[in-house]
């Protein structure tokens, strides 16, 4: 199985898709090869500055703990644990998180062993070699192994509360489909989807995959930010949270960490959308659901 990189520098870096392609071999995707970490770091672009958020060991320690905790379980179980802790550890702005090269470096330069462990499919029935999908290393934010977790935590957190993130990431269909939605940036929408999961109104993958496109399509005619307004975002809270990274303790491994002290989503807006989404779901075509 792919191993922990033999060389880990002090700081995180960036690597482009073109540079990454040299290191994503068939053997790596099959879990048989390691990444040539020294060679990779020679072509990676180091991040400038002495920002504590750039310290590589903070992320690697977190990954090591995730592997230790979930090694004997189904790899999907690690998502709900790792997503909030990765978000709290990195403390990125959305602009910083949009830098694709950072996530590619995390996957290849910091934790390729985790990517292979988490995403290598079960052996195929026909005996052919299973492979990790390339997009888990270099894909878009809704597919790449670490980017998807960070963005799930960013979009589903309720201010400093990461509990909704755990619920969303505990359902692979919600995690995989919601990050593709244009409307998921609207916080009351994200929280309403979580409430439907919590209440058991939406449970199976088929149900989630029927609901999410219906919610997205309805947004074209019903402006969610008007009917379910959110509070104005506080940029100062984010700046304070980032500034506190240097003195922050490692993200809690037991209880959930606390995110930035940002105002929570208005409860009335969430409730209004829960009611609306229940109505959408009642009319959504769910494969296998008996017609009324």
mmCIF file of C-alpha atoms in Angstrom:
data_model
loop_
_atom_site.group_PDB
_atom_site.id
_atom_site.type_symbol
_atom_site.label_atom_id
_atom_site.label_comp_id
_atom_site.label_asym_id
_atom_site.label_seq_id
_atom_site.Cartn_x
_atom_site.Cartn_y
_atom_site.Cartn_z
ATOM 1 C CA UNK A 1 0.000 0.000 0.000
ATOM 2 C CA UNK A 2 1.157 3.553 -0.714
ATOM 3 C CA UNK A 3 3.217 4.899 2.178
ATOM 4 C CA UNK A 4 3.600 8.195 4.009
ATOM 5 C CA UNK A 5 5.999 10.475 2.072
ATOM 6 C CA UNK A 6 9.604 9.926 3.104
ATOM 7 C CA UNK A 7 10.334 13.651 2.882
ATOM 8 C CA UNK A 8 8.048 16.267 4.422
ATOM 9 C CA UNK A 9 9.198 19.912 4.390
ATOM 10 C CA UNK A 10 8.239 22.389 7.082
ATOM 11 C CA UNK A 11 5.704 24.342 5.030
ATOM 12 C CA UNK A 12 2.906 23.612 2.607
ATOM 13 C CA UNK A 13 3.372 24.356 -1.078
ATOM 14 C CA UNK A 14 1.562 24.518 -4.413
ATOM 15 C CA UNK A 15 1.826 22.174 -7.361
ATOM 16 C CA UNK A 16 0.175 22.540 -10.744
ATOM 17 C CA UNK A 17 -1.781 19.863 -12.579
ATOM 18 C CA UNK A 18 0.960 19.680 -15.213
ATOM 19 C CA UNK A 19 3.636 19.112 -12.572
ATOM 20 C CA UNK A 20 1.430 16.663 -10.677
ATOM 21 C CA UNK A 21 0.887 14.486 -13.736
ATOM 22 C CA UNK A 22 4.503 13.281 -13.553
ATOM 23 C CA UNK A 23 3.877 11.792 -10.112
ATOM 24 C CA UNK A 24 0.441 10.220 -10.616
ATOM 25 C CA UNK A 25 1.426 6.813 -11.936
ATOM 26 C CA UNK A 26 -0.757 3.795 -12.523
ATOM 27 C CA UNK A 27 1.062 2.200 -9.604
ATOM 28 C CA UNK A 28 0.091 5.061 -7.292
ATOM 29 C CA UNK A 29 -3.549 4.875 -8.359
ATOM 30 C CA UNK A 30 -3.477 1.132 -7.680
ATOM 31 C CA UNK A 31 -1.959 1.721 -4.250
ATOM 32 C CA UNK A 32 1.330 -0.012 -5.091
ATOM 33 C CA UNK A 33 3.697 2.941 -5.578
ATOM 34 C CA UNK A 34 4.857 5.765 -3.360
ATOM 35 C CA UNK A 35 5.199 9.376 -4.461
ATOM 36 C CA UNK A 36 8.771 10.484 -5.140
ATOM 37 C CA UNK A 37 8.511 13.141 -2.447
ATOM 38 C CA UNK A 38 11.964 14.663 -2.787
ATOM 39 C CA UNK A 39 11.539 15.097 -6.540
ATOM 40 C CA UNK A 40 8.021 16.458 -6.055
ATOM 41 C CA UNK A 41 9.179 19.111 -3.610
ATOM 42 C CA UNK A 42 11.863 20.244 -6.030
ATOM 43 C CA UNK A 43 9.183 21.324 -8.510
ATOM 44 C CA UNK A 44 6.546 22.477 -5.982
ATOM 45 C CA UNK A 45 6.184 26.203 -5.316
ATOM 46 C CA UNK A 46 6.748 26.929 -1.613
ATOM 47 C CA UNK A 47 4.232 29.255 0.006
ATOM 48 C CA UNK A 48 5.873 32.461 1.142
ATOM 49 C CA UNK A 49 5.842 33.771 4.693
ATOM 50 C CA UNK A 50 5.913 32.339 8.182
ATOM 51 C CA UNK A 51 2.165 32.024 8.684
ATOM 52 C CA UNK A 52 1.410 29.262 11.211
ATOM 53 C CA UNK A 53 -1.357 28.051 8.928
ATOM 54 C CA UNK A 54 1.302 26.937 6.426
ATOM 55 C CA UNK A 55 3.011 24.517 8.806
ATOM 56 C CA UNK A 56 2.787 21.143 7.131
ATOM 57 C CA UNK A 57 2.958 19.039 10.282
ATOM 58 C CA UNK A 58 -0.381 20.452 11.482
ATOM 59 C CA UNK A 59 -2.155 18.746 8.579
ATOM 60 C CA UNK A 60 0.000 15.637 8.545
ATOM 61 C CA UNK A 61 -0.577 15.018 12.261
ATOM 62 C CA UNK A 62 -4.312 15.310 11.669
ATOM 63 C CA UNK A 63 -4.167 12.819 8.804
ATOM 64 C CA UNK A 64 -2.126 10.379 10.896
ATOM 65 C CA UNK A 65 -4.752 10.514 13.623
ATOM 66 C CA UNK A 66 -7.556 9.963 11.114
ATOM 67 C CA UNK A 67 -5.773 6.884 9.773
ATOM 68 C CA UNK A 68 -5.223 5.526 13.266
ATOM 69 C CA UNK A 69 -8.836 6.092 14.285
ATOM 70 C CA UNK A 70 -10.531 4.718 11.178
ATOM 71 C CA UNK A 71 -8.082 2.147 9.821
ATOM 72 C CA UNK A 72 -10.327 -0.725 10.896
ATOM 73 C CA UNK A 73 -13.562 0.930 9.682
ATOM 74 C CA UNK A 74 -15.004 1.736 6.304
ATOM 75 C CA UNK A 75 -12.909 4.609 4.900
ATOM 76 C CA UNK A 76 -16.013 6.718 4.241
ATOM 77 C CA UNK A 77 -16.482 7.004 8.017
ATOM 78 C CA UNK A 78 -13.427 9.264 8.189
ATOM 79 C CA UNK A 79 -15.039 12.080 6.184
ATOM 80 C CA UNK A 80 -17.329 13.357 8.930
ATOM 81 C CA UNK A 81 -14.453 13.328 11.432
ATOM 82 C CA UNK A 82 -11.805 14.900 9.218
ATOM 83 C CA UNK A 83 -13.815 17.625 7.435
ATOM 84 C CA UNK A 84 -14.408 19.973 10.399
ATOM 85 C CA UNK A 85 -10.915 19.410 11.801
ATOM 86 C CA UNK A 86 -9.232 20.070 8.459
ATOM 87 C CA UNK A 87 -11.244 23.281 8.117
ATOM 88 C CA UNK A 88 -10.408 24.447 11.628
ATOM 89 C CA UNK A 89 -6.734 23.549 11.242
ATOM 90 C CA UNK A 90 -6.124 25.327 7.933
ATOM 91 C CA UNK A 91 -8.236 28.448 8.623
ATOM 92 C CA UNK A 92 -8.293 29.486 4.968
ATOM 93 C CA UNK A 93 -10.187 32.274 3.302
ATOM 94 C CA UNK A 94 -12.362 31.190 0.395
ATOM 95 C CA UNK A 95 -9.953 32.911 -1.958
ATOM 96 C CA UNK A 96 -7.105 30.835 -0.553
ATOM 97 C CA UNK A 97 -9.186 27.661 -0.712
ATOM 98 C CA UNK A 98 -9.872 28.310 -4.399
ATOM 99 C CA UNK A 99 -6.161 27.741 -5.105
ATOM 100 C CA UNK A 100 -6.278 24.279 -6.688
ATOM 101 C CA UNK A 101 -2.526 23.768 -6.397
ATOM 102 C CA UNK A 102 -2.745 23.723 -2.594
ATOM 103 C CA UNK A 103 -5.137 20.763 -2.560
ATOM 104 C CA UNK A 104 -3.072 18.934 -5.164
ATOM 105 C CA UNK A 105 -0.006 19.381 -2.977
ATOM 106 C CA UNK A 106 -1.870 18.108 0.089
ATOM 107 C CA UNK A 107 -2.878 14.990 -1.837
ATOM 108 C CA UNK A 108 0.530 14.251 -3.374
ATOM 109 C CA UNK A 109 3.081 15.938 -1.146
ATOM 110 C CA UNK A 110 1.500 15.549 2.289
ATOM 111 C CA UNK A 111 -0.854 12.567 2.375
ATOM 112 C CA UNK A 112 -0.971 10.367 -0.741
ATOM 113 C CA UNK A 113 -1.257 7.371 1.572
ATOM 114 C CA UNK A 114 -4.480 8.779 2.977
ATOM 115 C CA UNK A 115 -5.913 9.461 -0.488
ATOM 116 C CA UNK A 116 -5.222 5.881 -1.563
ATOM 117 C CA UNK A 117 -6.592 4.416 1.678
ATOM 118 C CA UNK A 118 -9.741 6.548 1.533
ATOM 119 C CA UNK A 119 -10.567 6.232 -2.157
ATOM 120 C CA UNK A 120 -9.213 2.897 -3.411
ATOM 121 C CA UNK A 121 -12.302 0.873 -4.433
ATOM 122 C CA UNK A 122 -12.981 -2.647 -3.265
ATOM 123 C CA UNK A 123 -11.422 -5.362 -5.479
ATOM 124 C CA UNK A 124 -13.414 -5.931 -8.639
ATOM 125 C CA UNK A 125 -15.414 -9.109 -9.085
ATOM 126 C CA UNK A 126 -13.719 -9.850 -12.411
ATOM 127 C CA UNK A 127 -10.289 -9.754 -10.782
ATOM 128 C CA UNK A 128 -9.126 -6.619 -12.604
ATOM 129 C CA UNK A 129 -7.065 -4.071 -10.700
ATOM 130 C CA UNK A 130 -9.042 -1.428 -8.804
ATOM 131 C CA UNK A 131 -7.709 2.139 -9.018
ATOM 132 C CA UNK A 132 -8.206 5.415 -7.231
ATOM 133 C CA UNK A 133 -9.815 7.956 -9.558
ATOM 134 C CA UNK A 134 -7.279 10.578 -10.698
ATOM 135 C CA UNK A 135 -9.645 13.361 -9.694
ATOM 136 C CA UNK A 136 -9.108 12.444 -6.030
ATOM 137 C CA UNK A 137 -5.614 13.906 -6.506
ATOM 138 C CA UNK A 138 -6.187 16.663 -9.082
ATOM 139 C CA UNK A 139 -9.950 17.019 -9.510
ATOM 140 C CA UNK A 140 -12.365 19.907 -8.935
ATOM 141 C CA UNK A 141 -13.297 20.991 -5.416
ATOM 142 C CA UNK A 142 -16.294 18.660 -5.227
ATOM 143 C CA UNK A 143 -14.193 15.578 -6.057
ATOM 144 C CA UNK A 144 -10.617 16.170 -4.881
ATOM 145 C CA UNK A 145 -9.964 14.259 -1.667
ATOM 146 C CA UNK A 146 -9.154 17.175 0.644
ATOM 147 C CA UNK A 147 -10.829 20.069 -1.170
ATOM 148 C CA UNK A 148 -14.232 18.365 -0.938
ATOM 149 C CA UNK A 149 -13.885 18.026 2.832
ATOM 150 C CA UNK A 150 -12.783 21.611 3.387
ATOM 151 C CA UNK A 151 -15.579 23.031 1.232
ATOM 152 C CA UNK A 152 -18.161 20.759 2.863
ATOM 153 C CA UNK A 153 -17.110 22.152 6.248
ATOM 154 C CA UNK A 154 -17.153 25.708 4.965
ATOM 155 C CA UNK A 155 -20.589 25.449 3.387
ATOM 156 C CA UNK A 156 -22.385 23.327 5.980
ATOM 157 C CA UNK A 157 -21.041 24.825 9.222
ATOM 158 C CA UNK A 158 -23.470 27.017 11.171
ATOM 159 C CA UNK A 159 -21.180 29.824 12.252
ATOM 160 C CA UNK A 160 -18.760 28.219 14.747
ATOM 161 C CA UNK A 161 -20.842 25.024 14.966
ATOM 162 C CA UNK A 162 -19.528 22.096 12.947
ATOM 163 C CA UNK A 163 -22.298 19.665 13.928
ATOM 164 C CA UNK A 164 -24.193 20.155 10.647
ATOM 165 C CA UNK A 165 -20.956 19.296 8.816
ATOM 166 C CA UNK A 166 -20.830 15.932 10.560
ATOM 167 C CA UNK A 167 -24.408 15.203 9.467
ATOM 168 C CA UNK A 168 -23.804 16.237 5.856
ATOM 169 C CA UNK A 169 -20.512 14.356 5.544
ATOM 170 C CA UNK A 170 -22.057 11.289 7.126
ATOM 171 C CA UNK A 171 -24.180 10.877 3.997
ATOM 172 C CA UNK A 172 -21.966 10.298 0.965
ATOM 173 C CA UNK A 173 -24.708 11.154 -1.500
ATOM 174 C CA UNK A 174 -25.326 14.512 0.165
ATOM 175 C CA UNK A 175 -21.612 15.230 0.298
ATOM 176 C CA UNK A 176 -21.078 14.264 -3.327
ATOM 177 C CA UNK A 177 -24.122 16.038 -4.772
ATOM 178 C CA UNK A 178 -24.554 19.172 -2.642
ATOM 179 C CA UNK A 179 -21.093 20.562 -3.372
ATOM 180 C CA UNK A 180 -22.067 20.744 -7.047
ATOM 181 C CA UNK A 181 -25.137 22.907 -6.367
ATOM 182 C CA UNK A 182 -25.039 26.585 -7.268
ATOM 183 C CA UNK A 183 -27.339 27.390 -4.337
ATOM 184 C CA UNK A 184 -25.337 25.653 -1.612
ATOM 185 C CA UNK A 185 -23.467 28.892 -0.910
ATOM 186 C CA UNK A 186 -26.733 30.190 0.570
ATOM 187 C CA UNK A 187 -26.365 29.219 4.233
ATOM 188 C CA UNK A 188 -30.080 28.688 5.028
ATOM 189 C CA UNK A 189 -30.290 26.296 2.058
ATOM 190 C CA UNK A 190 -27.371 24.250 3.363
ATOM 191 C CA UNK A 191 -28.838 24.103 6.862
ATOM 192 C CA UNK A 192 -32.283 23.149 5.563
ATOM 193 C CA UNK A 193 -30.793 20.198 3.663
ATOM 194 C CA UNK A 194 -29.082 19.046 6.853
ATOM 195 C CA UNK A 195 -32.369 19.287 8.782
ATOM 196 C CA UNK A 196 -34.051 16.990 6.265
ATOM 197 C CA UNK A 197 -31.319 14.430 6.889
ATOM 198 C CA UNK A 198 -31.542 14.812 10.667
ATOM 199 C CA UNK A 199 -35.303 14.328 10.654
ATOM 200 C CA UNK A 200 -35.123 11.251 8.447
ATOM 201 C CA UNK A 201 -37.255 12.869 5.759
ATOM 202 C CA UNK A 202 -34.468 12.224 3.279
ATOM 203 C CA UNK A 203 -32.372 9.137 3.975
ATOM 204 C CA UNK A 204 -31.290 7.025 1.016
ATOM 205 C CA UNK A 205 -28.969 7.934 -1.811
ATOM 206 C CA UNK A 206 -31.858 7.839 -4.258
ATOM 207 C CA UNK A 207 -33.797 10.293 -2.128
ATOM 208 C CA UNK A 208 -30.868 12.684 -1.793
ATOM 209 C CA UNK A 209 -30.215 12.490 -5.517
ATOM 210 C CA UNK A 210 -33.855 13.328 -6.213
ATOM 211 C CA UNK A 211 -34.015 16.219 -3.754
ATOM 212 C CA UNK A 212 -30.820 18.129 -4.553
ATOM 213 C CA UNK A 213 -31.496 18.795 -8.257
ATOM 214 C CA UNK A 214 -35.067 19.779 -7.384
ATOM 215 C CA UNK A 215 -33.763 22.310 -4.853
ATOM 216 C CA UNK A 216 -31.278 23.683 -7.352
ATOM 217 C CA UNK A 217 -33.827 23.934 -10.151
ATOM 218 C CA UNK A 218 -36.399 25.675 -7.961
ATOM 219 C CA UNK A 219 -33.858 28.377 -7.140
ATOM 220 C CA UNK A 220 -34.183 29.624 -10.712
ATOM 221 C CA UNK A 221 -37.713 30.852 -9.998
ATOM 222 C CA UNK A 222 -37.752 31.218 -6.204
ATOM 223 C CA UNK A 223 -34.921 33.403 -4.955
ATOM 224 C CA UNK A 224 -33.907 31.718 -1.726
ATOM 225 C CA UNK A 225 -31.903 34.690 -0.488
ATOM 226 C CA UNK A 226 -35.096 36.787 -0.645
ATOM 227 C CA UNK A 227 -37.596 34.338 0.869
ATOM 228 C CA UNK A 228 -35.068 33.017 3.405
ATOM 229 C CA UNK A 229 -32.625 35.845 4.118
ATOM 230 C CA UNK A 230 -29.298 35.319 5.798
ATOM 231 C CA UNK A 231 -27.402 37.713 8.044
ATOM 232 C CA UNK A 232 -24.600 39.805 6.620
ATOM 233 C CA UNK A 233 -21.250 38.022 6.822
ATOM 234 C CA UNK A 234 -18.673 39.447 9.214
ATOM 235 C CA UNK A 235 -15.233 39.762 7.648
ATOM 236 C CA UNK A 236 -13.696 40.825 10.939
ATOM 237 C CA UNK A 237 -14.554 37.486 12.539
ATOM 238 C CA UNK A 238 -12.652 35.652 9.804
ATOM 239 C CA UNK A 239 -9.632 37.922 10.153
ATOM 240 C CA UNK A 240 -9.555 37.363 13.914
ATOM 241 C CA UNK A 241 -9.855 33.598 13.464
ATOM 242 C CA UNK A 242 -6.950 33.541 11.019
ATOM 243 C CA UNK A 243 -4.850 35.747 13.296
ATOM 244 C CA UNK A 244 -5.431 33.290 16.140
ATOM 245 C CA UNK A 245 -3.915 30.356 14.238
ATOM 246 C CA UNK A 246 -0.426 30.940 15.648
ATOM 247 C CA UNK A 247 -1.577 30.472 19.241
ATOM 248 C CA UNK A 248 -4.281 27.858 18.575
ATOM 249 C CA UNK A 249 -3.990 24.386 20.059
ATOM 250 C CA UNK A 250 -4.230 21.400 17.691
ATOM 251 C CA UNK A 251 -7.787 20.738 16.589
ATOM 252 C CA UNK A 252 -9.645 18.618 19.142
ATOM 253 C CA UNK A 253 -9.505 14.905 18.321
ATOM 254 C CA UNK A 254 -12.409 14.014 20.621
ATOM 255 C CA UNK A 255 -15.039 16.728 20.846
ATOM 256 C CA UNK A 256 -15.733 18.851 17.792
ATOM 257 C CA UNK A 257 -13.578 21.943 17.387
ATOM 258 C CA UNK A 258 -15.163 25.396 17.264
ATOM 259 C CA UNK A 259 -15.033 27.393 14.089
ATOM 260 C CA UNK A 260 -14.836 31.129 13.652
ATOM 261 C CA UNK A 261 -17.164 33.222 15.806
ATOM 262 C CA UNK A 262 -19.603 34.133 13.080
ATOM 263 C CA UNK A 263 -23.319 34.726 13.553
ATOM 264 C CA UNK A 264 -25.436 31.635 13.062
ATOM 265 C CA UNK A 265 -27.991 31.152 10.304
ATOM 266 C CA UNK A 266 -31.414 32.708 11.100
ATOM 267 C CA UNK A 267 -33.650 29.907 12.379
ATOM 268 C CA UNK A 268 -36.774 31.292 10.710
ATOM 269 C CA UNK A 269 -35.077 31.182 7.302
ATOM 270 C CA UNK A 270 -34.026 27.580 7.834
ATOM 271 C CA UNK A 271 -37.516 26.520 8.924
ATOM 272 C CA UNK A 272 -39.146 28.227 5.941
ATOM 273 C CA UNK A 273 -36.848 26.383 3.548
ATOM 274 C CA UNK A 274 -37.324 23.050 5.327
ATOM 275 C CA UNK A 275 -41.056 23.367 4.697
ATOM 276 C CA UNK A 276 -40.490 24.320 1.069
ATOM 277 C CA UNK A 277 -37.968 21.550 0.453
ATOM 278 C CA UNK A 278 -40.312 18.966 1.971
ATOM 279 C CA UNK A 279 -42.889 20.000 -0.614
ATOM 280 C CA UNK A 280 -40.325 19.765 -3.403
ATOM 281 C CA UNK A 281 -39.263 16.332 -2.217
ATOM 282 C CA UNK A 282 -42.846 15.069 -2.107
ATOM 283 C CA UNK A 283 -43.125 15.783 -5.842
ATOM 284 C CA UNK A 284 -39.590 14.772 -6.828
ATOM 285 C CA UNK A 285 -39.206 11.592 -8.858
ATOM 286 C CA UNK A 286 -37.425 9.099 -6.592
ATOM 287 C CA UNK A 287 -36.320 5.988 -8.411
ATOM 288 C CA UNK A 288 -38.074 3.006 -6.854
ATOM 289 C CA UNK A 289 -40.575 5.043 -4.842
ATOM 290 C CA UNK A 290 -44.166 3.940 -5.328
ATOM 291 C CA UNK A 291 -46.442 6.526 -6.916
ATOM 292 C CA UNK A 292 -49.210 7.928 -4.738
#
